[in-house]
Amino acid sequence: MIDFGGSGPQVLLLHGLGGSAEDWREFAGHLTDTHHVLAVDLRAELPWSWDIALADIEALDLDNPAVVGMSYGGMIAGRWAARHPECPAVISIDGHRGGLTAPANYPGMVSTRVESELAALRTVFEAQAQTPFLEVVFDAFVADDTIDAFAKAQCPTLVLLATRNIQQARDFEELMAAGRRGVERDLTTAAAANPNLTVVKVDGTHGMVTAQPAAIAAIVREYLPPSRNNL
């Protein structure tokens, strides 16, 4: 756990897969004038499951913080929102649906092309899973659909959606664009049915926390419960 300091309501930051609490350092600095900012190193050893990841956060015994996650951390945050109505706010920064889900989640692409590119992308993902832990988590992460959890959010929940591809995805431009269309379609439907859920598109990539820390922190701060000093 890293305590970045600050005063006001607690905010807990959840990093992306393969990252660490340290990844939030620059971002956190844009929130500490109004909030007490903490970041946790998520579990990096077996056993692992989504339920275990949530239990790890519950075991921190914090003072009911708002929860902000990016990518994998955002998918954990989505599950937190579905289970914790007392949470003051949950924010997922482009963490919503894995990259290897049903072809129907890639609207606007021919299904045979989708299936071919998904197979190629799976090969890329499998090459990145170089430890037993990553093998297990990647298998769940890339095939997971957290949108159902967001649809069941019981507390104020914001999902930020990237609108541009990261450079590393240049070999899968069409697939990634189709995937974003599917995510936006399904989250928009979920938000229409659940007043707790808000969806906002951001002019940025999946790496927006690193590339645009000040801008993303400003969006997050706007959604977080205010410090008592600002009331």
GROMACS .gro file of C-alpha atoms in nm:
model
  231
    1MET     CA    1   0.000   0.000   0.000
    2ILE     CA    2   0.121   0.351  -0.084
    3ASP     CA    3  -0.024   0.647   0.102
    4PHE     CA    4   0.014   0.945  -0.130
    5GLY     CA    5  -0.120   1.175   0.140
    6GLY     CA    6  -0.373   1.451   0.114
    7SER     CA    7  -0.673   1.536   0.327
    8GLY     CA    8  -1.041   1.477   0.274
    9PRO     CA    9  -1.238   1.168   0.171
   10GLN     CA   10  -1.034   0.857   0.100
   11VAL     CA   11  -0.974   0.741  -0.256
   12LEU     CA   12  -0.830   0.395  -0.328
   13LEU     CA   13  -0.650   0.345  -0.661
   14LEU     CA   14  -0.633   0.002  -0.833
   15HIS     CA   15  -0.364  -0.042  -1.098
   16GLY     CA   16  -0.372  -0.233  -1.427
   17LEU     CA   17  -0.262  -0.591  -1.482
   18GLY     CA   18   0.112  -0.633  -1.436
   19GLY     CA   19   0.141  -0.289  -1.279
   20SER     CA   20   0.181  -0.166  -0.922
   21ALA     CA   21   0.061   0.102  -0.687
   22GLU     CA   22   0.359   0.311  -0.795
   23ASP     CA   23   0.199   0.354  -1.139
   24TRP     CA   24  -0.039   0.610  -0.989
   25ARG     CA   25   0.221   0.847  -0.844
   26GLU     CA   26   0.186   1.134  -1.094
   27PHE     CA   27  -0.191   1.093  -1.120
   28ALA     CA   28  -0.233   1.085  -0.743
   29GLY     CA   29  -0.055   1.417  -0.708
   30HIS     CA   30  -0.343   1.586  -0.888
   31LEU     CA   31  -0.595   1.469  -0.624
   32THR     CA   32  -0.420   1.514  -0.290
   33ASP     CA   33  -0.527   1.876  -0.240
   34THR     CA   34  -0.888   1.759  -0.197
   35HIS     CA   35  -0.867   1.387  -0.113
   36HIS     CA   36  -0.663   1.138   0.088
   37VAL     CA   37  -0.520   0.916  -0.185
   38LEU     CA   38  -0.410   0.555  -0.135
   39ALA     CA   39  -0.299   0.290  -0.383
   40VAL     CA   40  -0.267  -0.082  -0.328
   41ASP     CA   41  -0.051  -0.346  -0.494
   42LEU     CA   42  -0.305  -0.597  -0.619
   43ARG     CA   43  -0.248  -0.969  -0.565
   44ALA     CA   44   0.031  -1.107  -0.786
   45GLU     CA   45   0.032  -1.471  -0.679
   46LEU     CA   46  -0.205  -1.767  -0.679
   47PRO     CA   47  -0.469  -1.845  -0.572
   48TRP     CA   48  -0.663  -1.582  -0.764
   49SER     CA   49  -1.020  -1.514  -0.873
   50TRP     CA   50  -1.232  -1.203  -0.908
   51ASP     CA   51  -1.388  -1.283  -0.570
   52ILE     CA   52  -1.044  -1.316  -0.409
   53ALA     CA   53  -0.939  -0.982  -0.561
   54LEU     CA   54  -1.244  -0.819  -0.402
   55ALA     CA   55  -1.181  -0.989  -0.069
   56ASP     CA   56  -0.825  -0.853  -0.070
   57ILE     CA   57  -0.962  -0.499  -0.092
   58GLU     CA   58  -1.221  -0.563   0.179
   59ALA     CA   59  -0.941  -0.691   0.404
   60LEU     CA   60  -0.765  -0.353   0.387
   61ASP     CA   61  -1.025  -0.226   0.636
   62LEU     CA   62  -1.024   0.129   0.501
   63ASP     CA   63  -1.271   0.407   0.579
   64ASN     CA   64  -1.518   0.337   0.296
   65PRO     CA   65  -1.308   0.494   0.019
   66ALA     CA   66  -1.414   0.584  -0.331
   67VAL     CA   67  -1.256   0.325  -0.563
   68VAL     CA   68  -1.079   0.418  -0.887
   69GLY     CA   69  -0.931   0.153  -1.114
   70MET     CA   70  -0.767   0.147  -1.453
   71SER     CA   71  -0.802  -0.141  -1.699
   72TYR     CA   72  -0.787  -0.462  -1.490
   73GLY     CA   73  -0.825  -0.249  -1.178
   74GLY     CA   74  -1.131  -0.089  -1.334
   75MET     CA   75  -1.285  -0.433  -1.387
   76ILE     CA   76  -1.234  -0.507  -1.018
   77ALA     CA   77  -1.386  -0.167  -0.939
   78GLY     CA   78  -1.693  -0.256  -1.147
   79ARG     CA   79  -1.750  -0.565  -0.935
   80TRP     CA   80  -1.703  -0.355  -0.623
   81ALA     CA   81  -1.979  -0.120  -0.744
   82ALA     CA   82  -2.216  -0.413  -0.789
   83ARG     CA   83  -2.160  -0.536  -0.431
   84HIS     CA   84  -2.106  -0.224  -0.221
   85PRO     CA   85  -2.400   0.017  -0.219
   86GLU     CA   86  -2.232   0.212   0.062
   87CYS     CA   87  -1.933   0.307  -0.155
   88PRO     CA   88  -1.936   0.684  -0.222
   89ALA     CA   89  -1.817   0.644  -0.583
   90VAL     CA   90  -1.656   0.396  -0.820
   91ILE     CA   91  -1.466   0.504  -1.131
   92SER     CA   92  -1.336   0.268  -1.396
   93ILE     CA   93  -1.080   0.411  -1.636
   94ASP     CA   94  -1.126   0.204  -1.953
   95GLY     CA   95  -1.173  -0.121  -1.763
   96HIS     CA   96  -1.487  -0.291  -1.889
   97ARG     CA   97  -1.461  -0.586  -2.130
   98GLY     CA   98  -1.173  -0.815  -2.215
   99GLY     CA   99  -1.027  -0.827  -2.562
  100LEU     CA  100  -1.135  -1.182  -2.646
  101THR     CA  101  -1.510  -1.208  -2.608
  102ALA     CA  102  -1.803  -1.311  -2.832
  103PRO     CA  103  -1.798  -1.194  -3.198
  104ALA     CA  104  -2.128  -1.013  -3.134
  105ASN     CA  105  -1.932  -0.770  -2.917
  106TYR     CA  106  -1.750  -0.638  -3.227
  107PRO     CA  107  -2.029  -0.472  -3.430
  108GLY     CA  108  -1.956  -0.354  -3.781
  109MET     CA  109  -1.702  -0.628  -3.859
  110VAL     CA  110  -1.765  -0.943  -4.059
  111SER     CA  111  -1.786  -1.233  -3.812
  112THR     CA  112  -1.528  -1.445  -3.993
  113ARG     CA  113  -1.281  -1.155  -3.980
  114VAL     CA  114  -1.355  -1.108  -3.610
  115GLU     CA  115  -1.290  -1.474  -3.535
  116SER     CA  116  -0.964  -1.471  -3.731
  117GLU     CA  117  -0.835  -1.160  -3.556
  118LEU     CA  118  -0.943  -1.283  -3.213
  119ALA     CA  119  -0.742  -1.600  -3.270
  120ALA     CA  120  -0.437  -1.394  -3.366
  121LEU     CA  121  -0.484  -1.165  -3.067
  122ARG     CA  122  -0.511  -1.463  -2.832
  123THR     CA  123  -0.166  -1.572  -2.949
  124VAL     CA  124  -0.031  -1.230  -2.857
  125PHE     CA  125  -0.191  -1.239  -2.513
  126GLU     CA  126  -0.072  -1.592  -2.440
  127ALA     CA  127   0.285  -1.489  -2.517
  128GLN     CA  128   0.258  -1.219  -2.248
  129ALA     CA  129   0.142  -1.462  -1.976
  130GLN     CA  130   0.484  -1.578  -1.864
  131THR     CA  131   0.406  -1.687  -1.506
  132PRO     CA  132   0.146  -1.928  -1.362
  133PHE     CA  133  -0.028  -1.631  -1.200
  134LEU     CA  134  -0.051  -1.434  -1.524
  135GLU     CA  135  -0.170  -1.743  -1.710
  136VAL     CA  136  -0.466  -1.773  -1.474
  137VAL     CA  137  -0.547  -1.403  -1.463
  138PHE     CA  138  -0.501  -1.344  -1.835
  139ASP     CA  139  -0.737  -1.631  -1.911
  140ALA     CA  140  -1.010  -1.460  -1.706
  141PHE     CA  141  -0.914  -1.103  -1.793
  142VAL     CA  142  -0.917  -1.130  -2.171
  143ALA     CA  143  -1.246  -1.322  -2.182
  144ASP     CA  144  -1.426  -1.128  -1.910
  145ASP     CA  145  -1.723  -0.897  -1.956
  146THR     CA  146  -1.761  -0.658  -1.662
  147ILE     CA  147  -2.048  -0.472  -1.826
  148ASP     CA  148  -2.297  -0.694  -1.642
  149ALA     CA  149  -2.143  -0.579  -1.313
  150PHE     CA  150  -2.167  -0.214  -1.418
  151ALA     CA  151  -2.532  -0.271  -1.508
  152LYS     CA  152  -2.586  -0.382  -1.148
  153ALA     CA  153  -2.393  -0.094  -0.989
  154GLN     CA  154  -2.544  -0.006  -0.652
  155CYS     CA  155  -2.342   0.310  -0.593
  156PRO     CA  156  -2.251   0.611  -0.811
  157THR     CA  157  -2.034   0.464  -1.087
  158LEU     CA  158  -1.849   0.632  -1.372
  159VAL     CA  159  -1.689   0.450  -1.665
  160LEU     CA  160  -1.441   0.640  -1.881
  161LEU     CA  161  -1.409   0.503  -2.233
  162ALA     CA  162  -1.101   0.549  -2.452
  163THR     CA  163  -1.173   0.656  -2.808
  164ARG     CA  164  -0.832   0.583  -2.965
  165ASN     CA  165  -0.610   0.278  -2.995
  166ILE     CA  166  -0.281   0.243  -2.814
  167GLN     CA  167   0.021   0.215  -3.043
  168GLN     CA  168   0.072  -0.150  -2.946
  169ALA     CA  169  -0.267  -0.236  -3.099
  170ARG     CA  170  -0.180  -0.106  -3.445
  171ASP     CA  171  -0.200  -0.460  -3.593
  172PHE     CA  172  -0.560  -0.488  -3.472
  173GLU     CA  173  -0.696  -0.141  -3.550
  174GLU     CA  174  -1.028  -0.257  -3.695
  175LEU     CA  175  -1.092  -0.513  -3.423
  176MET     CA  176  -1.018  -0.266  -3.144
  177ALA     CA  177  -1.243  -0.001  -3.300
  178ALA     CA  178  -1.524  -0.255  -3.332
  179GLY     CA  179  -1.471  -0.363  -2.973
  180ARG     CA  180  -1.505  -0.003  -2.853
  181ARG     CA  181  -1.830   0.032  -3.049
  182GLY     CA  182  -1.965  -0.277  -2.878
  183VAL     CA  183  -1.861  -0.158  -2.533
  184GLU     CA  184  -2.015   0.185  -2.588
  185ARG     CA  185  -2.337   0.026  -2.720
  186ASP     CA  186  -2.377  -0.205  -2.422
  187LEU     CA  187  -2.271   0.039  -2.153
  188THR     CA  188  -2.506   0.303  -2.296
  189THR     CA  189  -2.789   0.052  -2.271
  190ALA     CA  190  -2.688  -0.035  -1.913
  191ALA     CA  191  -2.668   0.333  -1.814
  192ALA     CA  192  -3.015   0.400  -1.955
  193ALA     CA  193  -3.154   0.135  -1.720
  194ASN     CA  194  -2.943   0.213  -1.412
  195PRO     CA  195  -2.931   0.571  -1.278
  196ASN     CA  196  -2.620   0.485  -1.075
  197LEU     CA  197  -2.415   0.440  -1.393
  198THR     CA  198  -2.260   0.719  -1.601
  199VAL     CA  199  -2.053   0.663  -1.916
  200VAL     CA  200  -1.816   0.927  -2.056
  201LYS     CA  201  -1.599   0.903  -2.366
  202VAL     CA  202  -1.247   1.045  -2.338
  203ASP     CA  203  -1.027   1.166  -2.621
  204GLY     CA  204  -0.743   0.935  -2.530
  205THR     CA  205  -0.614   0.579  -2.538
  206HIS     CA  206  -0.627   0.290  -2.294
  207GLY     CA  207  -0.312   0.439  -2.140
  208MET     CA  208  -0.480   0.771  -2.060
  209VAL     CA  209  -0.375   0.770  -1.691
  210THR     CA  210  -0.009   0.776  -1.793
  211ALA     CA  211  -0.047   0.993  -2.104
  212GLN     CA  212  -0.290   1.250  -1.962
  213PRO     CA  213  -0.270   1.232  -1.581
  214ALA     CA  214  -0.383   1.587  -1.511
  215ALA     CA  215  -0.676   1.577  -1.752
  216ILE     CA  216  -0.801   1.238  -1.631
  217ALA     CA  217  -0.756   1.337  -1.267
  218ALA     CA  218  -0.970   1.646  -1.333
  219ILE     CA  219  -1.252   1.426  -1.464
  220VAL     CA  220  -1.216   1.191  -1.169
  221ARG     CA  221  -1.210   1.475  -0.916
  222GLU     CA  222  -1.532   1.617  -1.061
  223TYR     CA  223  -1.708   1.287  -0.995
  224LEU     CA  224  -1.563   1.210  -0.651
  225PRO     CA  225  -1.743   1.314  -0.333
  226PRO     CA  226  -1.610   1.661  -0.244
  227SER     CA  227  -1.391   1.739   0.050
  228ARG     CA  228  -1.578   1.887   0.342
  229ASN     CA  229  -1.363   2.196   0.295
  230ASN     CA  230  -1.527   2.251  -0.042
  231LEU     CA  231  -1.886   2.222   0.083
   0.00000   0.00000   0.00000
